Amino acid sequence: MIKIDHLSTSYTTIDGPVHVINDVDFEIFDNEIFGIAGESGCGKTTLLKALYDIIEFPLVVDSGKLILSGQKEGKDFSYETGEIRKNWWNNISYVPQAAQSVLNPIVPLKNQFLDSIPKSDRKKETKEQTLKRVGAYLEELSLSSDLLKAYPFQLSGGMRQRVIIALATFMSPNVVLADEPTTALDVVVQRGILMMLMRLQKQLKNTMVIVSHDMGVHYQVTDRMGIMYSGSMIELGKTVDIFEKPIHPYTKMLVGALPRVGDKSQKTGIPGRPPALTNPPPGCRFAPRCPKATNKCKELVPKFREVEQGRYAACHLLNSEVV
Ligand code: SF4
């Protein structure tokens, strides 16, 4: 399980801190695919980086923490912010945004696999034995073991993405974090990557966290999802409920703007833009774009709270209490 415990982070700038994550508090369960959605700049990638413990100056944690806990090889473990990075690859791995460009184009893939697998996992194996294991794993994922002889520049973007996912999952980590795993790929390749992620999650019985601005990705693969807006989590619940019965005005507009088979109505999108994080409005940050905004919304921040079992939202229309 991953517990995100009232986490707030900011970027340090010469004009003062820019708050990018504001008091985000929720849990990601074992053995689920959890999605994080929202427009560009809403903080979803920063949140994923925090989950992978790659918070480095000028990004700082202002308050709160992350706790990664579970069981690996029959042993319980629990790590907090600052300790999670000791478990990279083994317990938690990360597929970064634009992962296709992460591989060094002029180094054969076999060397990149050998460099990434910690010595502790290679035990007393020779390089050839480790590569045999990697080759067998690639075959298991319906990829050719001959790929190990190839250079990344010889592969398509989709194939490089598959190789990165294979690399990230080779050590059967309990948690896999993927940032925009289908961006910049054509729709057919996107589908193949999503199918691969779903298959891997079933096979490894682990937790996957997928960040994507594409609501279609969440609809296809995630079990539960959270919607972020301007650095805050504003709605969270089962994906099916979010799509069928969104409750926060922003989510309603987001879901309402999606094209659906057979629906010929004009789609309008959400008017306006998210506020600049350097100068956000007081109260609810969605108020300048919200058709339901009242004076109260413009003054008081709505609290993120459970409004139905397992369903959370931050909106004065749903909450009786405000902070
Ligand atoms: Fe709209 Fe007010 Fe709810 Fe914010 S709190 S989403 S402005 S109704």
Short mmCIF file of C-alpha atoms and ligand atoms in Angstrom, two decimals:
data_model
loop_
_atom_site.label_atom_id
_atom_site.label_comp_id
_atom_site.label_asym_id
_atom_site.label_seq_id
_atom_site.Cartn_x
_atom_site.Cartn_y
_atom_site.Cartn_z
CA MET A 1 0.00 0.00 0.00
CA ILE A 2 1.11 3.56 -0.55
CA LYS A 3 -0.12 6.16 1.90
CA ILE A 4 0.17 9.75 0.78
CA ASP A 5 -0.13 11.49 4.12
CA HIS A 6 -1.11 15.17 3.83
CA LEU A 7 1.70 15.84 1.37
CA SER A 8 2.52 19.40 0.34
CA THR A 9 5.45 20.30 -1.90
CA SER A 10 6.72 23.49 -3.49
CA TYR A 11 9.35 24.76 -5.88
CA THR A 12 11.79 27.24 -4.40
CA THR A 13 12.08 30.30 -6.63
CA ILE A 14 13.68 33.72 -6.21
CA ASP A 15 10.15 35.13 -5.86
CA GLY A 16 9.28 32.70 -3.07
CA PRO A 17 7.80 29.19 -2.93
CA VAL A 18 5.44 28.01 -5.66
CA HIS A 19 3.12 25.43 -4.13
CA VAL A 20 2.62 22.57 -6.57
CA ILE A 21 1.01 19.94 -4.33
CA ASN A 22 -1.35 21.07 -1.59
CA ASP A 23 -2.19 18.77 1.29
CA VAL A 24 -2.81 15.70 -0.86
CA ASP A 25 -4.02 12.81 1.32
CA PHE A 26 -5.15 9.42 0.02
CA GLU A 27 -4.17 5.76 -0.24
CA ILE A 28 -3.28 3.51 -3.14
CA PHE A 29 -4.15 -0.13 -2.45
CA ASP A 30 -2.21 -3.30 -3.15
CA ASN A 31 -2.97 -5.09 -6.37
CA GLU A 32 -4.77 -2.26 -8.14
CA ILE A 33 -4.15 0.02 -11.10
CA PHE A 34 -4.59 3.55 -9.83
CA GLY A 35 -4.83 6.47 -12.26
CA ILE A 36 -3.98 10.12 -11.71
CA ALA A 37 -5.62 12.48 -14.21
CA GLY A 38 -5.74 16.22 -14.75
CA GLU A 39 -4.69 18.99 -17.09
CA SER A 40 -1.05 19.92 -17.69
CA GLY A 41 0.50 21.64 -14.69
CA CYS A 42 -1.99 20.21 -12.15
CA GLY A 43 0.81 18.51 -10.19
CA LYS A 44 0.29 14.90 -11.27
CA THR A 45 3.87 14.36 -12.47
CA THR A 46 5.26 16.05 -9.34
CA LEU A 47 3.13 13.72 -7.24
CA LEU A 48 4.49 10.71 -9.12
CA LYS A 49 8.06 11.95 -8.61
CA ALA A 50 7.31 12.28 -4.90
CA LEU A 51 6.05 8.67 -4.89
CA TYR A 52 9.38 7.62 -6.40
CA ASP A 53 11.23 9.73 -3.86
CA ILE A 54 12.96 11.88 -6.44
CA ILE A 55 12.25 15.16 -4.73
CA GLU A 56 15.33 17.24 -5.36
CA PHE A 57 15.95 20.94 -4.89
CA PRO A 58 14.36 23.28 -5.99
CA LEU A 59 11.41 20.92 -5.32
CA VAL A 60 10.97 20.51 -1.55
CA VAL A 61 8.52 18.74 0.76
CA ASP A 62 6.81 21.37 2.93
CA SER A 63 4.84 18.92 5.06
CA GLY A 64 3.49 15.40 5.10
CA LYS A 65 5.12 12.17 4.00
CA LEU A 66 4.76 9.04 1.94
CA ILE A 67 4.72 5.54 3.32
CA LEU A 68 5.31 2.56 1.07
CA SER A 69 4.48 -0.72 2.79
CA GLY A 70 3.81 -4.30 1.80
CA GLN A 71 5.40 -7.72 1.62
CA LYS A 72 8.25 -8.93 -0.52
CA GLU A 73 9.58 -12.48 -0.49
CA GLY A 74 7.55 -13.24 2.63
CA LYS A 75 8.88 -10.26 4.60
CA ASP A 76 6.94 -7.18 5.65
CA PHE A 77 8.43 -3.81 4.76
CA SER A 78 7.57 -0.18 5.35
CA TYR A 79 9.53 2.78 4.06
CA GLU A 80 8.94 6.49 4.36
CA THR A 81 10.00 9.44 2.23
CA GLY A 82 13.80 9.45 2.12
CA GLU A 83 14.06 5.64 2.35
CA ILE A 84 12.02 4.66 -0.68
CA ARG A 85 14.91 5.22 -3.09
CA LYS A 86 16.87 2.42 -1.42
CA ASN A 87 14.25 0.12 -2.90
CA TRP A 88 14.29 1.32 -6.48
CA TRP A 89 13.89 -1.49 -9.02
CA ASN A 90 13.41 -4.10 -6.32
CA ASN A 91 10.25 -2.79 -4.61
CA ILE A 92 9.34 0.22 -6.72
CA SER A 93 10.17 1.19 -10.28
CA TYR A 94 9.41 4.14 -12.52
CA VAL A 95 8.66 4.55 -16.20
CA PRO A 96 9.34 8.26 -16.76
CA GLN A 97 7.61 10.57 -19.19
CA ALA A 98 9.10 10.33 -22.73
CA ALA A 99 10.65 7.04 -21.62
CA GLN A 100 11.55 6.24 -25.21
CA SER A 101 14.33 8.84 -25.01
CA VAL A 102 15.69 7.54 -21.69
CA LEU A 103 17.66 4.73 -23.34
CA ASN A 104 21.12 5.64 -24.59
CA PRO A 105 20.71 5.22 -28.38
CA ILE A 106 24.26 3.98 -28.98
CA VAL A 107 24.57 1.42 -26.17
CA PRO A 108 23.25 -2.10 -26.89
CA LEU A 109 20.19 -2.99 -24.85
CA LYS A 110 21.93 -5.92 -23.16
CA ASN A 111 24.41 -3.50 -21.56
CA GLN A 112 21.60 -1.19 -20.46
CA PHE A 113 19.83 -4.11 -18.79
CA LEU A 114 23.03 -5.25 -17.06
CA ASP A 115 23.74 -1.71 -15.84
CA SER A 116 20.21 -1.37 -14.41
CA ILE A 117 19.93 -4.64 -12.55
CA PRO A 118 21.45 -4.23 -9.08
CA LYS A 119 24.35 -6.56 -8.29
CA SER A 120 22.35 -7.92 -5.32
CA ASP A 121 19.78 -9.33 -7.76
CA ARG A 122 22.42 -10.88 -9.99
CA LYS A 123 23.72 -12.89 -7.05
CA LYS A 124 26.56 -15.15 -8.25
CA GLU A 125 25.36 -15.24 -11.86
CA THR A 126 27.70 -14.58 -14.75
CA LYS A 127 26.65 -11.83 -17.18
CA GLU A 128 25.59 -14.50 -19.66
CA GLN A 129 23.33 -16.15 -17.09
CA THR A 130 21.71 -12.81 -16.19
CA LEU A 131 21.17 -12.03 -19.87
CA LYS A 132 19.60 -15.46 -20.35
CA ARG A 133 17.14 -14.60 -17.58
CA VAL A 134 16.42 -11.22 -19.18
CA GLY A 135 15.96 -12.86 -22.60
CA ALA A 136 13.50 -15.37 -21.11
CA TYR A 137 11.59 -12.50 -19.48
CA LEU A 138 11.39 -10.61 -22.78
CA GLU A 139 10.01 -13.74 -24.47
CA GLU A 140 7.45 -14.04 -21.66
CA LEU A 141 6.30 -10.54 -22.58
CA SER A 142 6.02 -11.57 -26.25
CA LEU A 143 9.18 -9.63 -27.12
CA SER A 144 12.11 -11.25 -28.89
CA SER A 145 15.21 -12.00 -26.83
CA ASP A 146 17.18 -10.89 -29.91
CA LEU A 147 16.26 -7.33 -28.87
CA LEU A 148 19.12 -7.53 -26.38
CA LYS A 149 21.60 -7.37 -29.25
CA ALA A 150 19.91 -4.26 -30.73
CA TYR A 151 20.69 -0.59 -30.20
CA PRO A 152 17.76 1.65 -29.15
CA PHE A 153 18.13 3.78 -32.30
CA GLN A 154 17.19 0.69 -34.34
CA LEU A 155 13.81 0.38 -32.59
CA SER A 156 10.51 2.20 -33.07
CA GLY A 157 9.18 4.46 -30.29
CA GLY A 158 6.59 1.83 -29.32
CA MET A 159 9.21 -0.93 -29.10
CA ARG A 160 11.50 1.28 -26.99
CA GLN A 161 8.57 1.92 -24.65
CA ARG A 162 7.94 -1.83 -24.34
CA VAL A 163 11.62 -2.40 -23.55
CA ILE A 164 11.53 0.30 -20.84
CA ILE A 165 8.47 -1.33 -19.29
CA ALA A 166 10.24 -4.72 -19.40
CA LEU A 167 13.27 -3.15 -17.71
CA ALA A 168 11.10 -1.53 -15.02
CA THR A 169 9.28 -4.78 -14.22
CA PHE A 170 12.10 -7.31 -14.56
CA MET A 171 12.66 -7.51 -10.79
CA SER A 172 8.93 -7.95 -10.03
CA PRO A 173 8.58 -4.70 -8.06
CA ASN A 174 5.58 -4.32 -5.76
CA VAL A 175 4.85 -0.91 -7.26
CA VAL A 176 5.28 0.34 -10.83
CA LEU A 177 4.84 4.06 -11.52
CA ALA A 178 4.24 5.08 -15.15
CA ASP A 179 4.16 8.72 -16.26
CA GLU A 180 2.19 9.29 -19.48
CA PRO A 181 3.12 5.82 -20.79
CA THR A 182 1.29 6.26 -24.11
CA THR A 183 2.10 9.86 -25.01
CA ALA A 184 3.59 10.44 -28.48
CA LEU A 185 2.57 6.97 -29.68
CA ASP A 186 -0.05 6.23 -32.33
CA VAL A 187 -3.36 4.76 -31.16
CA VAL A 188 -2.61 1.18 -32.21
CA VAL A 189 0.72 1.19 -30.35
CA GLN A 190 -0.96 2.93 -27.38
CA ARG A 191 -3.41 0.06 -27.11
CA GLY A 192 -0.59 -2.49 -27.21
CA ILE A 193 1.26 -0.69 -24.39
CA LEU A 194 -1.89 -0.48 -22.24
CA MET A 195 -2.60 -4.19 -22.79
CA MET A 196 1.00 -4.95 -21.80
CA LEU A 197 0.69 -2.93 -18.56
CA MET A 198 -2.61 -4.65 -17.66
CA ARG A 199 -1.17 -8.08 -18.36
CA LEU A 200 1.91 -7.35 -16.28
CA GLN A 201 -0.14 -6.12 -13.33
CA LYS A 202 -2.19 -9.34 -13.37
CA GLN A 203 0.95 -11.45 -13.68
CA LEU A 204 2.93 -9.68 -10.94
CA LYS A 205 -0.15 -9.02 -8.75
CA ASN A 206 1.38 -5.66 -7.86
CA THR A 207 0.27 -2.04 -7.73
CA MET A 208 0.48 0.23 -10.75
CA VAL A 209 0.10 3.98 -10.71
CA ILE A 210 -0.52 5.54 -14.10
CA VAL A 211 -0.38 9.28 -14.67
CA SER A 212 -2.10 10.42 -17.86
CA HIS A 213 -3.89 13.51 -19.09
CA ASP A 214 -5.83 11.16 -21.40
CA MET A 215 -9.10 10.13 -19.75
CA GLY A 216 -9.44 7.30 -22.31
CA VAL A 217 -6.33 5.66 -20.83
CA HIS A 218 -7.87 5.73 -17.34
CA TYR A 219 -11.18 4.37 -18.63
CA GLN A 220 -9.44 1.43 -20.28
CA VAL A 221 -7.00 0.34 -17.59
CA THR A 222 -7.44 1.83 -14.11
CA ASP A 223 -9.48 0.37 -11.23
CA ARG A 224 -9.63 3.59 -9.22
CA MET A 225 -8.53 7.08 -10.11
CA GLY A 226 -7.96 10.54 -8.70
CA ILE A 227 -8.52 13.83 -10.50
CA MET A 228 -6.11 16.64 -9.73
CA TYR A 229 -6.66 20.33 -10.30
CA SER A 230 -4.14 23.08 -9.60
CA GLY A 231 -2.08 21.04 -7.15
CA SER A 232 -4.96 19.44 -5.23
CA MET A 233 -6.83 16.17 -5.44
CA ILE A 234 -10.43 17.17 -6.13
CA GLU A 235 -12.15 13.82 -6.72
CA LEU A 236 -11.22 10.18 -6.14
CA GLY A 237 -13.10 6.93 -6.49
CA LYS A 238 -13.64 3.84 -8.60
CA THR A 239 -12.97 4.67 -12.25
CA VAL A 240 -16.33 3.32 -13.35
CA ASP A 241 -18.12 5.64 -10.87
CA ILE A 242 -16.08 8.66 -11.90
CA PHE A 243 -17.08 8.15 -15.54
CA GLU A 244 -20.69 7.17 -14.90
CA LYS A 245 -21.52 9.51 -12.04
CA PRO A 246 -18.93 12.30 -11.65
CA ILE A 247 -19.72 14.50 -8.67
CA HIS A 248 -17.26 17.40 -8.70
CA PRO A 249 -18.17 20.15 -11.23
CA TYR A 250 -14.69 19.95 -12.82
CA THR A 251 -14.92 16.17 -13.25
CA LYS A 252 -18.44 16.54 -14.66
CA MET A 253 -17.15 18.98 -17.28
CA LEU A 254 -14.10 16.81 -18.01
CA VAL A 255 -16.19 13.68 -18.52
CA GLY A 256 -18.92 15.61 -20.39
CA ALA A 257 -16.35 16.85 -22.91
CA LEU A 258 -15.33 13.30 -23.91
CA PRO A 259 -16.51 11.98 -27.29
CA ARG A 260 -18.66 8.84 -27.07
CA VAL A 261 -19.69 6.37 -29.74
CA GLY A 262 -23.10 7.38 -31.19
CA ASP A 263 -23.18 10.75 -29.40
CA LYS A 264 -23.42 13.46 -32.07
CA SER A 265 -23.82 16.40 -29.68
CA GLN A 266 -21.45 19.36 -29.89
CA LYS A 267 -18.63 19.09 -27.34
CA THR A 268 -17.58 22.40 -25.86
CA GLY A 269 -14.64 21.70 -23.56
CA ILE A 270 -14.00 23.58 -20.32
CA PRO A 271 -13.82 27.36 -20.72
CA GLY A 272 -10.84 29.25 -19.32
CA ARG A 273 -7.52 27.93 -18.05
CA PRO A 274 -6.25 26.61 -14.76
CA PRO A 275 -4.87 29.38 -12.53
CA ALA A 276 -1.15 30.17 -12.45
CA LEU A 277 0.41 28.37 -9.50
CA THR A 278 2.41 31.53 -8.80
CA ASN A 279 -0.79 33.47 -8.10
CA PRO A 280 -3.73 31.16 -7.41
CA PRO A 281 -7.13 32.58 -6.45
CA PRO A 282 -8.24 32.34 -2.82
CA GLY A 283 -10.93 29.78 -1.98
CA CYS A 284 -11.69 27.06 -4.51
CA ARG A 285 -9.16 27.24 -7.31
CA PHE A 286 -11.75 26.07 -9.82
CA ALA A 287 -14.12 28.93 -8.93
CA PRO A 288 -13.13 31.22 -11.86
CA ARG A 289 -14.21 28.46 -14.30
CA CYS A 290 -17.03 26.88 -12.33
CA PRO A 291 -20.63 27.56 -13.41
CA LYS A 292 -21.82 26.77 -9.87
CA ALA A 293 -19.41 29.04 -7.99
CA THR A 294 -20.83 31.11 -5.14
CA ASN A 295 -19.26 33.83 -2.99
CA LYS A 296 -18.37 31.17 -0.43
CA CYS A 297 -16.41 29.30 -3.10
CA LYS A 298 -14.36 32.40 -3.80
CA GLU A 299 -13.35 32.78 -0.16
CA LEU A 300 -13.06 29.33 1.41
CA VAL A 301 -11.06 26.30 0.32
CA PRO A 302 -13.35 23.24 0.10
CA LYS A 303 -12.16 20.26 2.13
CA PHE A 304 -11.33 16.97 0.39
CA ARG A 305 -13.47 14.42 2.19
CA GLU A 306 -15.36 11.19 1.82
CA VAL A 307 -18.79 11.95 0.40
CA GLU A 308 -19.86 8.36 -0.20
CA GLN A 309 -18.14 5.12 0.75
CA GLY A 310 -14.80 5.11 -1.08
CA ARG A 311 -15.68 8.30 -2.93
CA TYR A 312 -13.92 11.57 -2.11
CA ALA A 313 -14.37 15.09 -3.43
CA ALA A 314 -13.57 18.69 -2.58
CA CYS A 315 -16.52 20.96 -3.31
CA HIS A 316 -18.75 23.17 -1.13
CA LEU A 317 -21.81 21.81 -2.91
CA LEU A 318 -21.07 18.41 -1.40
CA ASN A 319 -19.47 19.32 1.91
CA SER A 320 -21.07 20.87 4.89
CA GLU A 321 -17.76 21.69 6.52
CA VAL A 322 -15.16 24.03 5.11
CA VAL A 323 -11.60 24.84 6.09
FE1 SF4 B 1 -17.48 25.01 -8.03
FE2 SF4 B 1 -17.68 26.02 -5.56
FE3 SF4 B 1 -17.52 23.40 -5.91
FE4 SF4 B 1 -15.39 24.92 -6.36
S1 SF4 B 1 -16.40 24.61 -4.39
S2 SF4 B 1 -16.12 23.29 -7.63
S3 SF4 B 1 -16.35 26.74 -7.22
S4 SF4 B 1 -19.17 24.74 -6.59
#
